[in-house]
Amino acid sequence: MDNNELAIKKHTEWQGKIEVIARAPVSTKEDLAIAYTPGVAAPCLEISDDRDLSYRYTRRSNLVAVVTDGTAVLGLGDIGPEAGMPVMEGKCALFKAFGDVDAFPLCIRSKDVDDIVNTVALLAGSFGGVNLEDISAPRCFEIEKKLKEREDVDIPIFHDD
């Protein structure tokens, strides 16, 4: 079996390289009363008064968005966002394995710079940082610049392309 055949076999077996798991226990009524309702209201109200507390009370401080539009994926070129998903999942797996950082892929169905910037800006409150990945140049630089200039995006933005 060559590498391509093995890759297809493994990707079929894995059905993705990442998953979301609960860090909080949720197996009893008491667990649920703390992790969800009614107990979850207390941290919500504190974050409402000081949104920086979202870094203390949620996983946001350790969560990175890996964002692509699929226009410059590895040596494959413009293959689209869905076709780029295996690479984004792989990047997320690397974040976890080598940095213990939780990362989540966001594959955006637009090549428009402003669409991508606005999408990332709207989701910035869920993440501690954004990795722009496999977005074609020079758009990747323009997207990074625009995001860093926005007042409503107060998290690190970077790319390695």
N, CA, C and O of each residue as an XYZ file, in Angstrom:
644
protein
N       0.861     -1.174      0.000
C       0.000      0.000      0.000
C       0.906      1.236      0.000
O       1.786      1.365      0.851
N       0.686      2.146     -0.963
C       1.514      3.353     -1.001
C       0.964      4.404     -0.030
O      -0.097      4.217      0.565
N       1.696      5.505      0.120
C       1.306      6.546      1.083
C      -0.068      7.132      0.789
O      -0.836      7.385      1.717
N      -0.394      7.352     -0.480
C      -1.705      7.913     -0.819
C      -2.828      6.969     -0.413
O      -3.827      7.401      0.161
N      -2.670      5.696     -0.706
C      -3.685      4.711     -0.319
C      -3.805      4.618      1.197
O      -4.906      4.524      1.740
N      -2.662      4.646      1.870
C      -2.679      4.594      3.331
C      -3.343      5.840      3.916
O      -4.099      5.750      4.883
N      -3.057      7.003      3.326
C      -3.680      8.245      3.802
C      -5.198      8.189      3.661
O      -5.921      8.576      4.580
N      -5.683      7.713      2.522
C      -7.136      7.583      2.322
C      -7.720      6.595      3.324
O      -8.770      6.854      3.911
N      -7.053      5.476      3.521
C      -7.525      4.471      4.482
C      -7.611      5.065      5.885
O      -8.622      4.907      6.569
N      -6.546      5.751      6.313
C      -6.514      6.316      7.671
C      -7.531      7.442      7.837
O      -8.194      7.525      8.871
N      -7.664      8.314      6.826
C      -8.642      9.396      6.936
C     -10.065      8.844      7.012
O     -10.918      9.408      7.697
N     -10.316      7.747      6.309
C     -11.622      7.086      6.399
C     -11.826      6.508      7.799
O     -12.902      6.627      8.383
N     -10.792      5.891      8.314
C     -10.850      5.296      9.657
C     -11.040      6.367     10.735
O     -11.883      6.219     11.620
N     -10.260      7.435     10.660
C     -10.300      8.485     11.688
C     -11.573      9.321     11.615
O     -12.091      9.746     12.647
N     -12.081      9.561     10.415
C     -13.183     10.502     10.187
C     -12.894     11.827     10.874
O     -13.733     12.355     11.604
N     -11.724     12.348     10.640
C     -11.267     13.600     11.234
C     -10.138     13.344     12.209
O     -10.010     12.251     12.761
N      -9.315     14.368     12.415
C      -8.132     14.223     13.266
C      -8.304     14.843     14.645
O      -7.454     14.667     15.518
N      -9.382     15.555     14.841
C      -9.603     16.238     16.117
C     -11.014     15.945     16.609
O     -11.872     15.485     15.855
N     -11.235     16.225     17.899
C     -12.565     16.097     18.475
C     -12.678     17.050     19.658
O     -11.671     17.521     20.187
N     -13.886     17.322     20.058
C     -14.147     18.140     21.239
C     -14.539     17.196     22.365
O     -15.428     16.359     22.206
N     -13.874     17.336     23.496
C     -14.225     16.521     24.662
C     -14.537     17.440     25.832
O     -14.010     18.549     25.921
N     -15.391     16.973     26.723
C     -15.760     17.764     27.898
C     -14.626     17.741     28.919
O     -14.078     16.682     29.226
N     -14.283     18.900     29.435
C     -13.300     19.006     30.518
C     -13.999     18.968     31.875
O     -13.400     18.601     32.887
N     -15.248     19.345     31.880
C     -16.028     19.372     33.119
C     -16.866     18.103     33.211
O     -17.369     17.619     32.197
N     -17.020     17.562     34.407
C     -17.898     16.401     34.550
C     -19.355     16.812     34.330
O     -19.792     17.861     34.804
N     -20.090     15.986     33.615
C     -21.508     16.265     33.355
C     -22.346     14.991     33.473
O     -23.328     14.812     32.753
N     -21.947     14.118     34.385
C     -22.634     12.829     34.479
C     -23.732     12.786     35.541
O     -24.552     11.868     35.539
N     -23.759     13.754     36.436
C     -24.801     13.758     37.465
C     -25.602     15.056     37.396
O     -25.208     16.022     36.743
N     -26.728     15.045     38.086
C     -27.556     16.244     38.158
C     -26.774     17.393     38.800
O     -26.890     18.543     38.377
N     -25.983     17.076     39.818
C     -25.175     18.095     40.499
C     -24.112     18.670     39.555
O     -23.885     19.879     39.529
N     -23.464     17.789     38.781
C     -22.485     18.252     37.791
C     -23.130     19.228     36.817
O     -22.589     20.299     36.540
N     -24.292     18.844     36.303
C     -24.986     19.682     35.327
C     -25.402     21.020     35.922
O     -25.388     22.041     35.235
N     -25.770     21.014     37.195
C     -26.195     22.251     37.852
C     -25.048     23.250     37.974
O     -25.289     24.453     38.078
N     -23.806     22.771     37.964
C     -22.637     23.654     38.023
C     -22.131     23.981     36.619
O     -21.920     25.150     36.293
N     -21.935     22.955     35.786
C     -21.357     23.149     34.458
C     -22.325     23.818     33.490
O     -21.905     24.525     32.574
N     -23.623     23.597     33.694
C     -24.616     24.191     32.811
C     -25.565     25.024     33.660
O     -25.111     25.913     34.380
N     -26.841     24.772     33.601
C     -27.764     25.646     34.307
C     -28.230     25.024     35.616
O     -28.477     23.818     35.648
N     -28.359     25.779     36.682
C     -28.322     27.237     36.785
C     -26.929     27.823     37.076
O     -26.731     29.033     36.964
N     -25.964     26.962     37.450
C     -24.671     27.454     37.918
C     -23.884     28.279     36.923
O     -23.128     29.168     37.313
N     -24.053     27.994     35.641
C     -23.295     28.698     34.613
C     -23.614     30.197     34.585
O     -22.847     30.982     34.027
N     -24.725     30.592     35.175
C     -25.094     32.012     35.181
C     -24.062     32.870     35.907
O     -23.822     34.010     35.508
N     -23.448     32.343     36.966
C     -22.487     33.142     37.746
C     -21.294     33.591     36.907
O     -21.007     34.788     36.880
N     -20.580     32.689     36.217
C     -19.485     33.169     35.383
C     -19.969     34.023     34.207
O     -19.271     34.947     33.789
N     -21.147     33.726     33.675
C     -21.689     34.547     32.587
C     -21.854     35.998     33.021
O     -21.475     36.920     32.299
N     -22.421     36.188     34.201
C     -22.639     37.548     34.695
C     -21.323     38.264     34.968
O     -21.205     39.461     34.706
N     -20.335     37.546     35.492
C     -19.029     38.172     35.720
C     -18.366     38.561     34.402
O     -17.776     39.637     34.299
N     -18.458     37.698     33.398
C     -17.892     38.016     32.086
C     -18.636     39.192     31.464
O     -18.035     40.014     30.772
N     -19.937     39.272     31.710
C     -20.724     40.391     31.206
C     -20.195     41.719     31.734
O     -20.220     42.726     31.027
N     -19.719     41.722     32.972
C     -19.144     42.933     33.572
C     -17.703     43.175     33.136
O     -17.257     44.322     33.087
N     -16.973     42.108     32.821
C     -15.559     42.216     32.441
C     -15.236     41.089     31.468
O     -14.932     39.968     31.878
N     -15.305     41.398     30.175
C     -15.153     40.330     29.181
C     -13.792     39.646     29.224
O     -13.659     38.528     28.727
N     -12.781     40.283     29.801
C     -11.476     39.622     29.944
C     -11.555     38.390     30.843
O     -10.692     37.515     30.776
N     -12.585     38.319     31.679
C     -12.762     37.128     32.515
C     -13.095     35.889     31.682
O     -13.018     34.765     32.178
N     -13.466     36.096     30.418
C     -13.715     34.939     29.548
C     -12.455     34.090     29.398
O     -12.542     32.888     29.145
N     -11.286     34.710     29.554
C     -10.036     33.947     29.490
C      -9.838     33.074     30.731
O      -9.169     32.042     30.660
N     -10.403     33.472     31.846
C     -10.276     32.710     33.094
C     -11.334     31.617     33.208
O     -11.041     30.508     33.653
N     -12.556     31.930     32.808
C     -13.677     31.025     33.053
C     -13.998     30.088     31.888
O     -14.827     29.190     32.032
N     -13.356     30.284     30.745
C     -13.628     29.443     29.575
C     -12.310     28.942     28.986
O     -11.233     29.275     29.480
N     -12.403     28.160     27.957
C     -11.205     27.622     27.281
C     -10.618     28.624     26.294
O      -9.625     28.327     25.630
N     -11.212     29.790     26.194
C     -10.790     30.796     25.216
C      -9.291     31.078     25.267
O      -8.673     31.292     24.224
N      -8.701     31.083     26.451
C      -7.277     31.415     26.589
C      -6.376     30.399     25.899
O      -5.207     30.686     25.642
N      -6.896     29.235     25.601
C      -6.086     28.181     24.994
C      -6.691     27.683     23.678
O      -6.417     26.564     23.245
N      -7.514     28.522     23.052
C      -8.226     28.099     21.846
C      -7.871     29.005     20.670
O      -8.053     30.221     20.729
N      -7.363     28.396     19.609
C      -6.960     29.120     18.405
C      -7.846     28.692     17.240
O      -8.133     27.508     17.066
N      -8.272     29.665     16.449
C      -8.984     29.376     15.204
C      -7.952     29.221     14.091
O      -7.094     30.085     13.914
N      -8.031     28.140     13.350
C      -7.192     27.937     12.169
C      -8.098     28.201     10.964
O      -8.975     27.400     10.641
N      -7.868     29.345     10.308
C      -8.789     29.869      9.304
C      -8.202     29.734      7.899
O      -7.053     30.105      7.658
N      -8.995     29.203      6.985
C      -8.585     29.119      5.582
C      -9.762     29.399      4.665
O     -10.925     29.292      5.052
N      -9.422     29.760      3.441
C     -10.413     29.788      2.368
C     -10.072     28.736      1.312
O     -10.763     28.611      0.301
N      -9.002     27.986      1.559
C      -8.611     26.896      0.676
C      -7.949     27.314     -0.622
O      -7.924     26.537     -1.577
N      -7.406     28.540     -0.679
C      -6.857     29.044     -1.944
C      -5.376     28.762     -2.152
O      -4.875     28.960     -3.259
N      -4.663     28.311     -1.138
C      -3.223     28.046     -1.285
C      -2.827     26.875     -0.391
O      -1.927     26.998      0.440
N      -3.489     25.764     -0.561
C      -3.305     24.619      0.328
C      -2.087     23.807     -0.102
O      -2.047     23.235     -1.191
N      -1.097     23.775      0.786
C       0.141     23.036      0.538
C       0.596     23.245     -0.899
O       0.637     24.383     -1.365
N       0.933     22.190     -1.604
C       1.318     22.306     -3.010
C       0.149     22.080     -3.942
O       0.336     21.894     -5.145
N      -1.062     22.096     -3.395
C      -2.255     21.748     -4.167
C      -2.935     22.949     -4.799
O      -3.719     22.788     -5.734
N      -2.653     24.148     -4.309
C      -3.249     25.358     -4.862
C      -4.641     25.622     -4.327
O      -4.953     25.330     -3.173
N      -5.476     26.184     -5.200
C      -6.843     26.587     -4.835
C      -7.768     25.380     -4.966
O      -8.324     25.114     -6.031
N      -7.917     24.665     -3.867
C      -8.752     23.452     -3.884
C     -10.075     23.647     -3.147
O     -10.907     22.741     -3.113
N     -10.272     24.829     -2.558
C     -11.519     25.116     -1.864
C     -11.461     24.801     -0.384
O     -10.604     24.039      0.063
N     -12.381     25.392      0.386
C     -12.339     25.257      1.845
C     -12.573     23.839      2.353
O     -11.882     23.390      3.268
N     -13.541     23.126      1.772
C     -13.801     21.769      2.259
C     -12.618     20.841      1.984
O     -12.269     20.010      2.822
N     -12.006     20.985      0.818
C     -10.858     20.141      0.473
C      -9.642     20.490      1.324
O      -8.740     19.669      1.491
N      -9.617     21.698      1.857
C      -8.529     22.096      2.752
C      -8.707     21.614      4.181
O      -7.776     21.690      4.983
N      -9.896     21.119      4.508
C     -10.190     20.701      5.883
C      -9.213     19.661      6.429
O      -8.803     19.799      7.581
N      -8.813     18.631      5.681
C      -7.849     17.684      6.248
C      -6.539     18.347      6.677
O      -5.940     17.955      7.679
N      -6.099     19.347      5.921
C      -4.879     20.072      6.296
C      -5.123     20.899      7.555
O      -4.276     20.941      8.448
N      -6.285     21.560      7.628
C      -6.583     22.386      8.805
C      -6.692     21.512     10.052
O      -6.202     21.887     11.117
N      -7.333     20.351      9.922
C      -7.398     19.428     11.057
C      -6.002     18.972     11.464
O      -5.699     18.854     12.651
N      -5.156     18.717     10.467
C      -3.779     18.327     10.768
C      -3.038     19.418     11.511
O      -2.292     19.138     12.449
N      -3.240     20.671     11.095
C      -2.607     21.803     11.782
C      -3.113     21.889     13.221
O      -2.335     22.135     14.142
N      -4.409     21.688     13.409
C      -4.983     21.698     14.759
C      -4.384     20.583     15.610
O      -4.089     20.786     16.788
N      -4.206     19.417     15.020
C      -3.597     18.295     15.748
C      -2.162     18.630     16.156
O      -1.720     18.242     17.237
N      -1.432     19.349     15.295
C      -0.063     19.769     15.627
C      -0.053     20.763     16.784
O       0.782     20.663     17.682
N      -0.982     21.726     16.765
C      -1.093     22.677     17.879
C      -1.244     21.921     19.197
O      -0.591     22.246     20.189
N      -2.107     20.915     19.196
C      -2.370     20.154     20.423
C      -1.169     19.297     20.813
O      -0.754     19.299     21.972
N      -0.618     18.575     19.861
C       0.468     17.637     20.160
C       1.744     18.335     20.615
O       2.431     17.850     21.513
N       2.063     19.469     20.001
C       3.350     20.102     20.280
C       3.270     21.330     21.180
O       4.294     21.783     21.691
N       2.071     21.877     21.382
C       1.946     23.058     22.229
C       0.856     22.965     23.269
O       0.675     23.891     24.059
N       0.121     21.858     23.284
C      -1.038     21.680     24.151
C      -2.034     22.828     23.997
O      -2.685     23.240     24.957
N      -2.134     23.332     22.775
C      -3.089     24.387     22.438
C      -4.244     23.741     21.686
O      -4.031     22.991     20.734
N      -5.454     24.033     22.113
C      -6.637     23.548     21.420
C      -6.880     24.451     20.213
O      -6.904     25.675     20.340
N      -7.057     23.853     19.066
C      -7.285     24.620     17.845
C      -8.485     24.047     17.113
O      -8.772     22.852     17.184
N      -9.175     24.930     16.409
C     -10.417     24.561     15.741
C     -10.376     25.080     14.311
O     -10.117     26.266     14.105
N     -10.624     24.229     13.314
C     -10.577     24.686     11.924
C     -11.835     25.452     11.528
O     -12.952     25.057     11.861
N     -11.631     26.547     10.816
C     -12.731     27.315     10.238
C     -12.445     27.472      8.750
O     -11.556     28.230      8.362
N     -13.186     26.769      7.929
C     -12.994     26.783      6.480
C     -14.092     27.653      5.873
O     -15.263     27.275      5.852
N     -13.693     28.817      5.382
C     -14.642     29.846      4.958
C     -14.896     29.755      3.456
O     -13.958     29.699      2.660
N     -16.160     29.740      3.082
C     -16.560     29.642      1.672
C     -16.619     31.013      1.004
O     -17.648     31.406      0.453
N     -15.529     31.714      1.059
C     -15.426     32.991      0.363
C     -13.961     33.290      0.118
O     -13.100     32.974      0.939
N     -13.690     33.906     -1.025
C     -12.341     34.375     -1.341
C     -12.239     35.884     -1.152
O     -11.176     36.472     -1.349
N     -13.344     36.499     -0.772
C     -13.384     37.945     -0.599
C     -12.696     38.342      0.705
O     -13.043     37.847      1.778
N     -11.724     39.235      0.602
C     -10.947     39.661      1.772
C     -11.853     40.176      2.877
O     -11.704     39.788      4.036
N     -12.793     41.048      2.526
C     -13.662     41.631      3.555
C     -14.589     40.595      4.181
O     -14.878     40.675      5.375
N     -15.060     39.627      3.402
C     -15.869     38.542      3.973
C     -15.073     37.778      5.026
O     -15.574     37.497      6.114
N     -13.835     37.449      4.691
C     -13.000     36.685      5.622
C     -12.699     37.511      6.862
O     -12.794     37.010      7.982
N     -12.336     38.774      6.669
C     -12.040     39.660      7.801
C     -13.261     39.788      8.701
O     -13.146     39.668      9.920
N     -14.423     40.030      8.115
C     -15.638     40.195      8.922
C     -16.026     38.905      9.638
O     -16.463     38.945     10.788
N     -15.874     37.774      8.978
C     -16.187     36.492      9.613
C     -15.291     36.257     10.819
O     -15.772     35.908     11.897
N     -13.995     36.449     10.640
C     -13.052     36.259     11.749
C     -13.351     37.250     12.868
O     -13.332     36.880     14.042
N     -13.624     38.498     12.520
C     -13.923     39.510     13.540
C     -15.168     39.130     14.339
O     -15.194     39.291     15.559
N     -16.187     38.632     13.664
C     -17.414     38.242     14.357
C     -17.202     37.066     15.301
O     -17.918     36.933     16.294
N     -16.232     36.215     15.003
C     -15.969     35.031     15.828
C     -14.846     35.236     16.837
O     -14.571     34.341     17.636
N     -14.196     36.384     16.818
C     -13.009     36.621     17.654
C     -13.276     36.445     19.144
O     -12.362     36.081     19.885
N     -14.480     36.688     19.596
C     -14.800     36.534     21.009
C     -14.777     35.098     21.506
O     -14.839     34.855     22.711
N     -14.687     34.149     20.591
C     -14.641     32.733     20.963
C     -13.229     32.182     21.066
O     -13.033     31.067     21.549
N     -12.246     32.949     20.621
C     -10.887     32.429     20.500
C      -9.874     33.329     21.200
O     -10.115     34.516     21.423
N      -8.735     32.730     21.540
C      -7.620     33.483     22.105
C      -6.635     33.930     21.050
O      -5.761     34.749     21.332
N      -6.758     33.407     19.834
C      -5.884     33.779     18.731
C      -6.393     33.194     17.435
O      -7.259     32.319     17.424
N      -5.836     33.698     16.326
C      -6.226     33.239     14.996
C      -4.974     32.959     14.179
O      -4.074     33.794     14.088
N      -4.929     31.772     13.586
C      -3.880     31.383     12.644
C      -4.499     31.369     11.246
O      -5.332     30.516     10.941
N      -4.091     32.308     10.405
C      -4.525     32.319      9.014
C      -3.681     31.290      8.269
O      -2.453     31.361      8.294
N      -4.318     30.354      7.621
C      -3.600     29.203      7.067
C      -3.989     28.965      5.611
O      -5.171     28.884      5.278
N      -3.001     28.855      4.767
C      -3.189     28.466      3.368
C      -4.182     29.359      2.633
O      -5.053     28.884      1.905
N      -4.027     30.670      2.846
C      -4.769     31.694      2.109
C      -3.776     32.315      1.133
O      -2.671     32.687      1.530
N      -4.152     32.428     -0.123
C      -3.210     32.868     -1.151
C      -2.710     34.292     -0.910
O      -3.426     35.154     -0.401
N      -1.444     34.500     -1.299
C      -0.824     35.826     -1.249
C      -1.258     36.598     -2.501
O      -1.460     35.993     -3.554
N      -1.401     37.893     -2.404
C      -1.104     38.747     -1.254
C      -2.284     38.913     -0.301
O      -2.201     39.667      0.669
N      -3.388     38.206     -0.579
C      -4.590     38.361      0.245
C      -4.333     38.015      1.706
O      -4.888     38.663      2.594
N      -3.496     36.997      1.978
C      -3.232     36.608      3.372
C      -2.642     37.777      4.159
O      -2.960     37.960      5.334
N      -1.779     38.571      3.506
C      -1.168     39.723      4.181
C      -2.191     40.833      4.401
O      -2.196     41.487      5.444
N      -3.060     41.038      3.407
C      -4.107     42.046      3.524
C      -5.094     41.676      4.634
O      -5.498     42.535      5.419
N      -5.475     40.420      4.698
C      -6.399     39.953      5.741
C      -5.765     40.134      7.113
O      -6.408     40.647      8.030
N      -4.520     39.723      7.263
C      -3.823     39.889      8.542
C      -3.773     41.358      8.943
O      -4.075     41.701     10.086
N      -3.393     42.224      8.011
C      -3.286     43.661      8.299
C      -4.632     44.240      8.726
O      -4.716     44.954      9.725
N      -5.677     43.935      7.973
C      -7.008     44.472      8.293
C      -7.494     43.980      9.654
O      -8.077     44.751     10.417
N      -7.262     42.715      9.962
C      -7.694     42.190     11.263
C      -6.947     42.867     12.403
O      -7.544     43.203     13.425
N      -5.649     43.066     12.235
C      -4.853     43.708     13.286
C      -5.231     45.168     13.486
O      -5.030     45.717     14.569
N      -5.776     45.801     12.454
C      -6.179     47.207     12.541
C      -7.556     47.390     13.173
O      -7.891     48.494     13.602
N      -8.343     46.350     13.237
C      -9.704     46.467     13.773
C      -9.688     46.561     15.289
O      -8.987     45.808     15.966
N     -10.465     47.488     15.808
C     -10.562     47.657     17.260
C     -11.347     46.526     17.917
O     -11.145     46.237     19.096
N     -12.238     45.887     17.167
C     -13.049     44.814     17.743
C     -12.356     43.449     17.679
O     -12.942     42.441     18.073
N     -11.131     43.411     17.194
C     -10.344     42.176     17.169
C      -9.121     42.408     18.056
O      -8.125     42.993     17.628
N      -9.218     41.940     19.290
C      -8.172     42.219     20.285
C      -7.431     40.952     20.701
O      -7.073     40.773     21.865
N      -7.211     40.078     19.718
C      -6.486     38.828     19.952
C      -5.358     38.733     18.924
O      -5.411     39.400     17.890
N      -4.345     37.919     19.193
C      -3.259     37.767     18.219
C      -3.746     37.152     16.901
O      -4.531     36.204     16.886
N      -3.257     37.721     15.807
C      -3.543     37.236     14.458
C      -2.198     36.932     13.810
O      -1.309     37.782     13.811
N      -2.037     35.735     13.259
C      -0.766     35.416     12.613
C      -0.971     34.430     11.476
O      -1.996     33.753     11.389
N       0.023     34.365     10.614
C       0.062     33.320      9.593
C       1.513     32.945      9.369
O       2.422     33.710      9.689
N       1.719     31.761      8.818
C       3.084     31.286      8.609
C       3.357     30.999      7.139
O       4.285     30.261      6.808
N       2.562     31.573      6.274
C       2.759     31.361      4.832
C       3.645     32.445      4.246
O       3.922     32.434      3.046
